[in-house]
PDB file of C-alpha atoms in Angstrom:
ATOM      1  CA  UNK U   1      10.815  31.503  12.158  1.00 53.00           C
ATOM      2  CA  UNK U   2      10.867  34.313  10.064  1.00 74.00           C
ATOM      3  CA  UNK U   3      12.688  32.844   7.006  1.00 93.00           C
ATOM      4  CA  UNK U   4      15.770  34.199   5.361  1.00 97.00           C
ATOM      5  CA  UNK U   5      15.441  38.008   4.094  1.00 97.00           C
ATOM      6  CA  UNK U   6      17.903  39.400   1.881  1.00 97.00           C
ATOM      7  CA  UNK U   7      18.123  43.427   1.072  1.00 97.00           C
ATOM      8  CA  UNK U   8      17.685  45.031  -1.355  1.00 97.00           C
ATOM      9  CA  UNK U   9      15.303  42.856  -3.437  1.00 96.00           C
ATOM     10  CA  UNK U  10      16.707  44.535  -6.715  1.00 97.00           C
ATOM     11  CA  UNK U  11      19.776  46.650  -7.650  1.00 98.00           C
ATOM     12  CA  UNK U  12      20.692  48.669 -10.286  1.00 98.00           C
ATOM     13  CA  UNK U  13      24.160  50.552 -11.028  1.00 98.00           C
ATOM     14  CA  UNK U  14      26.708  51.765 -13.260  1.00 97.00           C
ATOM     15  CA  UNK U  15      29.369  49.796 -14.204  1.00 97.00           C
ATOM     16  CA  UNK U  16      32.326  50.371 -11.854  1.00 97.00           C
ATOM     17  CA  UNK U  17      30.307  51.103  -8.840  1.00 98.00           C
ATOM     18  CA  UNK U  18      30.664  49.252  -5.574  1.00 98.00           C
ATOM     19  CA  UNK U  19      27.588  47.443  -4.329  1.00 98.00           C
ATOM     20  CA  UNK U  20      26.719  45.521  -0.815  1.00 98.00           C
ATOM     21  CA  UNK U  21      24.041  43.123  -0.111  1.00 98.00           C
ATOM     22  CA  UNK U  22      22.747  42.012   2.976  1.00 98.00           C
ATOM     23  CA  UNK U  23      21.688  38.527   4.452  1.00 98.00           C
ATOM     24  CA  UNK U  24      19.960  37.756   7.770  1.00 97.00           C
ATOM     25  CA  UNK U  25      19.571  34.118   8.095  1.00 96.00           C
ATOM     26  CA  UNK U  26      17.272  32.247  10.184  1.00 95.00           C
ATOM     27  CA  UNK U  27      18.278  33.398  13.962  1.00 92.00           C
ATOM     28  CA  UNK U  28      19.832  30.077  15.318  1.00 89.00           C
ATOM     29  CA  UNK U  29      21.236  28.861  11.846  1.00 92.00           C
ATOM     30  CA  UNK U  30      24.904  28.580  12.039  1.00 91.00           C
ATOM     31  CA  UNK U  31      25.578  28.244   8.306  1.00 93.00           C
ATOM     32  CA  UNK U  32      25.153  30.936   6.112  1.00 95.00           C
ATOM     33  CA  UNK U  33      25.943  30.390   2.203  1.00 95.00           C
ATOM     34  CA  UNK U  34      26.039  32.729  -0.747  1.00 96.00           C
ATOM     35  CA  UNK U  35      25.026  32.047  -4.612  1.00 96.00           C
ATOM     36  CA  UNK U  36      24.709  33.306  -7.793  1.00 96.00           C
ATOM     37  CA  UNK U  37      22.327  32.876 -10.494  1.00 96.00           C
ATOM     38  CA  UNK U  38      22.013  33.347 -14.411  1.00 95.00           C
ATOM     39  CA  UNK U  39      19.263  32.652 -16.445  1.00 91.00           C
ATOM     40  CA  UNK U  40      18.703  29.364 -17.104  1.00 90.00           C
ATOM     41  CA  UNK U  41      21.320  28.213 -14.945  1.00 92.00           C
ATOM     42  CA  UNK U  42      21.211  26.390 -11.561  1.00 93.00           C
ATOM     43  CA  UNK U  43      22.827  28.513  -8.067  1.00 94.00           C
ATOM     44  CA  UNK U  44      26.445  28.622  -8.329  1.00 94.00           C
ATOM     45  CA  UNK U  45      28.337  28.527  -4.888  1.00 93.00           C
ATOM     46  CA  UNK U  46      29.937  31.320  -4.050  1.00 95.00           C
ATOM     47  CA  UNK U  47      31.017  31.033  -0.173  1.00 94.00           C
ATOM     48  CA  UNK U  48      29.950  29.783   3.002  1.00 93.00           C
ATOM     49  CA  UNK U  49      30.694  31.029   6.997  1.00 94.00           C
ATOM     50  CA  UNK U  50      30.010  28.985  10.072  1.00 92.00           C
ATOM     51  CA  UNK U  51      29.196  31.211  12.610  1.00 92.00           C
ATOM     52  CA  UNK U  52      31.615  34.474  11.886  1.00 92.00           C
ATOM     53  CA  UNK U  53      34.431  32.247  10.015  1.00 93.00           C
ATOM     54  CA  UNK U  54      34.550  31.712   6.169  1.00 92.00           C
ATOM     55  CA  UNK U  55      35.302  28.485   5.642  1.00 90.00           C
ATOM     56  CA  UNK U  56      35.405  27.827   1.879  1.00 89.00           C
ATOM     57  CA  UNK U  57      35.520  30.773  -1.505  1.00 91.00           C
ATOM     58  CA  UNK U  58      34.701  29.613  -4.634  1.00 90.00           C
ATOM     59  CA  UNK U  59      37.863  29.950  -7.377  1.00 87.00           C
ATOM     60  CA  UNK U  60      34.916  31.224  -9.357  1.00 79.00           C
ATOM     61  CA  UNK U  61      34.995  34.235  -6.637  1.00 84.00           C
ATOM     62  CA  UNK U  62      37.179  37.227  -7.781  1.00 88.00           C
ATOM     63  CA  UNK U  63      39.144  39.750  -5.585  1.00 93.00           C
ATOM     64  CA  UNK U  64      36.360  42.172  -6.338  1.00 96.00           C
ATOM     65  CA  UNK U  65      33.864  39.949  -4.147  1.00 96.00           C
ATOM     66  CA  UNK U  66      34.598  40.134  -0.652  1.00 96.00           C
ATOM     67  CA  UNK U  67      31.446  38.946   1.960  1.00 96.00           C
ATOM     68  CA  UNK U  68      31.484  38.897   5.321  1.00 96.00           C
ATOM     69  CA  UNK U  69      29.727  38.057   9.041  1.00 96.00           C
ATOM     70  CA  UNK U  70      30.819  39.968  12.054  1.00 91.00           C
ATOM     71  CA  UNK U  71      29.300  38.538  14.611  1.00 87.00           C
ATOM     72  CA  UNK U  72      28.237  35.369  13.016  1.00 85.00           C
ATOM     73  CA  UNK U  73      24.142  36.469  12.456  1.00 91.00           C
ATOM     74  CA  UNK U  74      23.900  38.234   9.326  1.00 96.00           C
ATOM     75  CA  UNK U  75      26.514  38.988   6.562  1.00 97.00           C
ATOM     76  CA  UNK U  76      27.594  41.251   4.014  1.00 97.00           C
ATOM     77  CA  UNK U  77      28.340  40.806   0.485  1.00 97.00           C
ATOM     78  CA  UNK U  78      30.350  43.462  -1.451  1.00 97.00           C
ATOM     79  CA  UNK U  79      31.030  43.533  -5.108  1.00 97.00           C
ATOM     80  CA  UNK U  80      33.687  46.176  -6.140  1.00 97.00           C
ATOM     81  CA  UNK U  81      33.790  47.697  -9.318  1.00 97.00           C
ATOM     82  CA  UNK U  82      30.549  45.957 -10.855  1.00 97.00           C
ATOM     83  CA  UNK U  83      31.549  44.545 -14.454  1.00 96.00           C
ATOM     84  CA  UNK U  84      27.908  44.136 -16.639  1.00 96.00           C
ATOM     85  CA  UNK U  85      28.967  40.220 -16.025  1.00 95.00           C
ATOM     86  CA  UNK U  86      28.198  40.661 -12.131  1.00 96.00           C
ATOM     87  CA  UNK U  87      24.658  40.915 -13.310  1.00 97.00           C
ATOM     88  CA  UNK U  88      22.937  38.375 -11.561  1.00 97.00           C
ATOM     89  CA  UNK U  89      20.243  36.730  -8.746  1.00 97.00           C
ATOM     90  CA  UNK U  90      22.567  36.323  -5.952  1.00 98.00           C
ATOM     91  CA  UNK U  91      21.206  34.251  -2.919  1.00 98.00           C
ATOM     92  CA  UNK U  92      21.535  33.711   0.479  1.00 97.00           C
ATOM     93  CA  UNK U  93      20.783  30.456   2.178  1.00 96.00           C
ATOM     94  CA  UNK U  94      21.577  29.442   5.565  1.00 95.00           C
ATOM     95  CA  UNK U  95      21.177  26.197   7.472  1.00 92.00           C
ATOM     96  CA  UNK U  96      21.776  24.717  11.507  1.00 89.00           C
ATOM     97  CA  UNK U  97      24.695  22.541  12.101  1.00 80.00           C
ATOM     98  CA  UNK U  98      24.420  18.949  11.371  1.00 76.00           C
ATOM     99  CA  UNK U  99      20.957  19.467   9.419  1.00 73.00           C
ATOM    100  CA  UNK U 100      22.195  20.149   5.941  1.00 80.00           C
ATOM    101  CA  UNK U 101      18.989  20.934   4.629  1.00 90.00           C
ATOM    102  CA  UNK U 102      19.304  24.747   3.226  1.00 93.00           C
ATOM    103  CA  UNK U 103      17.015  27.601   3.527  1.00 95.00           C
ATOM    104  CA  UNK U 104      16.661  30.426   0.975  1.00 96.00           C
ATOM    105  CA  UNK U 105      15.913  33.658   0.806  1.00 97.00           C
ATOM    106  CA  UNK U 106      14.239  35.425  -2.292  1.00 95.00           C
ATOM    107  CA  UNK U 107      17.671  36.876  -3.959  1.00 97.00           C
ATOM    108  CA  UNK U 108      18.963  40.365  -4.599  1.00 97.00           C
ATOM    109  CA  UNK U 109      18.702  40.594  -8.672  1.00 97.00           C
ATOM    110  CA  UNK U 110      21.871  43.190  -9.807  1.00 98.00           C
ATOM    111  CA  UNK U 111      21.933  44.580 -13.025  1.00 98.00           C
ATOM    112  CA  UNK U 112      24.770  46.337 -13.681  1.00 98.00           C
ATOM    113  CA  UNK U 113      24.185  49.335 -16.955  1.00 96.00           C
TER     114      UNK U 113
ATOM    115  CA  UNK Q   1      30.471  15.706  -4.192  1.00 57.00           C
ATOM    116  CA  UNK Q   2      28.990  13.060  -6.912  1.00 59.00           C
ATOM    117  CA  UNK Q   3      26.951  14.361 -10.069  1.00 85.00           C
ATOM    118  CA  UNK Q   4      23.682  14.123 -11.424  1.00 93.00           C
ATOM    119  CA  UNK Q   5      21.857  13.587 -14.591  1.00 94.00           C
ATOM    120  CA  UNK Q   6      18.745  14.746 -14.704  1.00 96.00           C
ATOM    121  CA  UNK Q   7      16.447  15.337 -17.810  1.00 97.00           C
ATOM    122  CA  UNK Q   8      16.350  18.676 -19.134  1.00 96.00           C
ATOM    123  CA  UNK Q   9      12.365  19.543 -19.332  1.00 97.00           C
ATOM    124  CA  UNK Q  10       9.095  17.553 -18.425  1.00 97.00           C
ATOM    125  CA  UNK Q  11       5.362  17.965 -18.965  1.00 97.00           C
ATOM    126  CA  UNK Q  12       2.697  16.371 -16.246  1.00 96.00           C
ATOM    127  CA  UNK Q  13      -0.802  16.667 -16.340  1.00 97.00           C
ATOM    128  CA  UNK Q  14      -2.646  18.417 -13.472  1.00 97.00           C
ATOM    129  CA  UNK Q  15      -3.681  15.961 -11.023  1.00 97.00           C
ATOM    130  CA  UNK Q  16      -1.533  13.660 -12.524  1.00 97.00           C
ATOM    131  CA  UNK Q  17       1.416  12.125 -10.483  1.00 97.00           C
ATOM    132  CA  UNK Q  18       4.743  13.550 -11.668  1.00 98.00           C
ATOM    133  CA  UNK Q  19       7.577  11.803 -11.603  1.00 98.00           C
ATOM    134  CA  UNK Q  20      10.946  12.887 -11.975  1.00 98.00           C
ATOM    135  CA  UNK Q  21      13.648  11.002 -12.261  1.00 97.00           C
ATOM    136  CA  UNK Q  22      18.375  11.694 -11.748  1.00 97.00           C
ATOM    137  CA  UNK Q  23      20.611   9.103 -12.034  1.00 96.00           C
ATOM    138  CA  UNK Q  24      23.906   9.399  -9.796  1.00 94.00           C
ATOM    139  CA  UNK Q  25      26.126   6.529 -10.881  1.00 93.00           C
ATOM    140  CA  UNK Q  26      28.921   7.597  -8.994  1.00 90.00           C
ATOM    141  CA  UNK Q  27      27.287   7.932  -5.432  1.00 90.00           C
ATOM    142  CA  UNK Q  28      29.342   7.054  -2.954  1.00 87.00           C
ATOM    143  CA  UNK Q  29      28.378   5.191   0.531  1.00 86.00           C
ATOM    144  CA  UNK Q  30      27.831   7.799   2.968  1.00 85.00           C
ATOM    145  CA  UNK Q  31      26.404  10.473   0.170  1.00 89.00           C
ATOM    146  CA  UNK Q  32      22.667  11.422   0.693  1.00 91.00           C
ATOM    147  CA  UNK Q  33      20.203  12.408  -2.243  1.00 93.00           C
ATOM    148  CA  UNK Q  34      18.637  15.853  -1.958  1.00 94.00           C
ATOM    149  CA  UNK Q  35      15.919  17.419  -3.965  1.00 96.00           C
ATOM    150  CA  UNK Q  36      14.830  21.074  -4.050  1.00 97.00           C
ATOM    151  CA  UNK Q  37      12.735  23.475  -6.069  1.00 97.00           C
ATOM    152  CA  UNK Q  38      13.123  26.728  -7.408  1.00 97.00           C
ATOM    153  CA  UNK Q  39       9.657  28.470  -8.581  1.00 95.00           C
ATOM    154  CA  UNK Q  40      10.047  31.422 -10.618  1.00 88.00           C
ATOM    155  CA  UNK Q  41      11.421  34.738  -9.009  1.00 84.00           C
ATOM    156  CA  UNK Q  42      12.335  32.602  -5.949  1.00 91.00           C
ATOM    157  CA  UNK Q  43      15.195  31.024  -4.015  1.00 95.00           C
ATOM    158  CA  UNK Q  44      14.999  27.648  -3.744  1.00 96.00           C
ATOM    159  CA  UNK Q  45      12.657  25.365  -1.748  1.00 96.00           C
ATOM    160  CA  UNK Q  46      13.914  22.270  -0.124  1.00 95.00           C
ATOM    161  CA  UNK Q  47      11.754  19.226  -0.836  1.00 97.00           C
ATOM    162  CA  UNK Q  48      13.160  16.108   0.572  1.00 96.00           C
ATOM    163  CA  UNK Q  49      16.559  13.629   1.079  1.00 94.00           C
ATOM    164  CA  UNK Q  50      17.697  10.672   1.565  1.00 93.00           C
ATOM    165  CA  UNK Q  51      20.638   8.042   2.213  1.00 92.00           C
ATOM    166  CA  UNK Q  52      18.973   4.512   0.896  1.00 91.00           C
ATOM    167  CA  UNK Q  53      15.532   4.009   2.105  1.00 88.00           C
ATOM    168  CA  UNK Q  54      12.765   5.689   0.705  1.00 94.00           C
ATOM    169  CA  UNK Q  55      11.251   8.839   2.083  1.00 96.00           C
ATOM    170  CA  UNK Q  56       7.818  10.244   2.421  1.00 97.00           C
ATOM    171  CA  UNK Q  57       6.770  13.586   3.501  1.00 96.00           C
ATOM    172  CA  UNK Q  58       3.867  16.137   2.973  1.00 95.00           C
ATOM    173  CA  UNK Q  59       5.128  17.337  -0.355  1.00 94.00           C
ATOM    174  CA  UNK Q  60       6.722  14.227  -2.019  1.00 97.00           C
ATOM    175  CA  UNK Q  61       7.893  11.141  -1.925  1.00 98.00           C
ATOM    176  CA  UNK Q  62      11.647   9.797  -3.264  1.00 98.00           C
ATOM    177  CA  UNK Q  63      12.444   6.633  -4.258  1.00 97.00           C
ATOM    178  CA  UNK Q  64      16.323   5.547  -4.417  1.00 96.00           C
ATOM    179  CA  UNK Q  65      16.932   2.465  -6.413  1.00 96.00           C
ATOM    180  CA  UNK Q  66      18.368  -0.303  -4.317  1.00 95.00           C
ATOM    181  CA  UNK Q  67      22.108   0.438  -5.782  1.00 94.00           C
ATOM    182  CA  UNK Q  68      21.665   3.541  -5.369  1.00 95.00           C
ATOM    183  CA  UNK Q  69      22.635   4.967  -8.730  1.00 95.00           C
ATOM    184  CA  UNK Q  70      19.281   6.278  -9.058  1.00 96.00           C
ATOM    185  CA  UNK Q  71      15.976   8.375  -7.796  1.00 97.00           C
ATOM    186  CA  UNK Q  72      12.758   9.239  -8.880  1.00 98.00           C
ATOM    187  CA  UNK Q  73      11.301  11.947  -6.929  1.00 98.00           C
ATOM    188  CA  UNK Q  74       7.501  11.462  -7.443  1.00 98.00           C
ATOM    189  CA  UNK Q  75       4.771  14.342  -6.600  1.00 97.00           C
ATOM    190  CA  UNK Q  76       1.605  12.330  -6.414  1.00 96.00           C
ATOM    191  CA  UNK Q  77      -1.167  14.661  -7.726  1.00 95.00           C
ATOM    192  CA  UNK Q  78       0.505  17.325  -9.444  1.00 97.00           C
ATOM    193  CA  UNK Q  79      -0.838  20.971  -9.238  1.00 97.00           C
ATOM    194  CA  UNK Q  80      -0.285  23.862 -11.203  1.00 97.00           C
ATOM    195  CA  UNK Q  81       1.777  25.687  -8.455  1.00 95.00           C
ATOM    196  CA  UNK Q  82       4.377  22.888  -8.651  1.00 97.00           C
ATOM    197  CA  UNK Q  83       5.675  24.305 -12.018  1.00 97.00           C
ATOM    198  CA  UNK Q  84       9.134  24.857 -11.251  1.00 97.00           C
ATOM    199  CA  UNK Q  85      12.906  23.669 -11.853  1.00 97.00           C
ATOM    200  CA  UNK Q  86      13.398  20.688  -9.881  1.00 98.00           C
ATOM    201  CA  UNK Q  87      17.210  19.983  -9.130  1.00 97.00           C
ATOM    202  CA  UNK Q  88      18.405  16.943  -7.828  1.00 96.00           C
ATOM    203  CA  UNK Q  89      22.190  16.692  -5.606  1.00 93.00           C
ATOM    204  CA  UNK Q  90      24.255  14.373  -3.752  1.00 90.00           C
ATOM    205  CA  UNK Q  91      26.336  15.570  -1.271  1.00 86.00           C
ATOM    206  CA  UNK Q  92      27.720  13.592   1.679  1.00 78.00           C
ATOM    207  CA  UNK Q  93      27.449  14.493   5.214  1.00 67.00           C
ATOM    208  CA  UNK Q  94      31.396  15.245   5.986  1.00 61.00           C
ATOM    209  CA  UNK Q  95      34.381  17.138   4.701  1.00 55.00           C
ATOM    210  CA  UNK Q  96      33.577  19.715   2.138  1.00 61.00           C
ATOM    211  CA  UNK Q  97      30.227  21.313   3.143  1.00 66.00           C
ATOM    212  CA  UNK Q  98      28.602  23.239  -0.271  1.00 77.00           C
ATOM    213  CA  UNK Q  99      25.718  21.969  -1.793  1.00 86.00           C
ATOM    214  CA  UNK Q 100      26.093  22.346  -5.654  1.00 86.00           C
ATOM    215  CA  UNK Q 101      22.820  22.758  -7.972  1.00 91.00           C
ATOM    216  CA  UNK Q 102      23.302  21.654 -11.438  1.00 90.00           C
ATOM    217  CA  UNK Q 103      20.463  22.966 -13.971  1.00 91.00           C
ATOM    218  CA  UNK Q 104      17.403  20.644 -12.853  1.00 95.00           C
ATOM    219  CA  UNK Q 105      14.621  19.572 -14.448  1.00 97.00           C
ATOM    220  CA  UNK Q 106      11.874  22.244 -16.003  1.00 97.00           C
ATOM    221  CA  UNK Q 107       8.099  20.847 -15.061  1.00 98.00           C
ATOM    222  CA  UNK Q 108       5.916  22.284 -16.471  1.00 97.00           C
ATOM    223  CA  UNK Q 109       2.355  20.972 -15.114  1.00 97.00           C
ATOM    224  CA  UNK Q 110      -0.607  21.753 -17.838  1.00 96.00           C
ATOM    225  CA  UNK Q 111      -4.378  22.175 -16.741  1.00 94.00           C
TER     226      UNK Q 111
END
């Protein structure tokens, strides 16, 4: 069990830019969720996938946030056109099917200049 | 999913118990109480749950009032390393699967 990783740890671009994250859960987890986080606040949902469907978006989620998980292991999340409001901890967390208990990884922190 | 109250900030002594309470009026029958931490710079860490009997394990213990509109999740000799932001949730079992943080409780546990 090698936990949750996330890449990059930390991001930094221009307004307007596109950026992707990446996830790999823990291998036989079939759950895989995305958050954000702002200072001070707790994880806001963002979206989850069982295996490689997407099963629930957040309203909160704009048409500029796509994610993604091919072949149900790890996923993808893209931000297009970065607004200085995208800046956040955004976190992976993935869990097995029925255990609902979630596993985290350590974030990718985006600051968008 | 049901919400929680939970008190914004709380000191503990080192070696101390701390314990730390939420109240979830609205908790419905077949809604179990979760409790994670989040220590600075991290994702969060999941502590413990439970449905209505009280639960023990190597980091904690939770104890759900017998209506179940409340917990106290109690960490018997509190160390330095367990200063964090402690949220409590309730989330059932079927239909909608997200588990949804509110802002927790700050501990802060002094030497």
């Amino acid at each position: 069990d090698t936990g949750v990783s996330q890449d990059p740890r930390h991001k930094i671009t221009k307004r307007g830019q596109n950026v992707t994250f990446r996830c790999d859960p823990i291998s036989e987890h079939n759950r895989l969720y995305w958050y954000r986080q702002t200072l001070g606040q707790g994880p806001e949902f963002l979206t989850y996938f069982q295996n490689e469907a997407q099963l629930e978006k957040s309203r909160l989620l704009s048409d500029r946030f796509s994610a993604e998980r091919p072949k149900g292991s790890f996923s993808t999340l893209e931000i297009q056109r970065t607004e200085q409001g995208d800046s956040a901890m955004y976190l992976c967390a993935s869990s097995l099917v029925p255990n609902e208990k979630l596993f985290f990884g350590s974030g990718t922190q985006l600051s968008v200049l | 999913d049901a919400k929680t109250t939970q008190p914004t900030s709380m000191d503990c002594a080192e070696g101390r118990a701390a314990n730390l309470p939420c109240n979830h009026s609205t908790i419905s029958g077949n809604e179990y109480v979760y409790w994670y931490r989040q220590i600075h710079s991290q994702g969060p860490q999941y502590i413990i749950h439970g449905l209505k009997n009280n639960e023990t394990n190597e980091m904690a213990s939770l104890i759900i009032t017998e209506d179940r509109k409340s917990s106290t999740l109690i960490l018997p000799h509190a160390t330095l390393r367990d200063t964090a932001v402690y949220y409590c949730i309730v989330r059932g079992n079927t239909g909608g699967f997200k588990t949804i943080f509110g802002a927790g409780t700050r501990l802060f546990v002094k030497a």
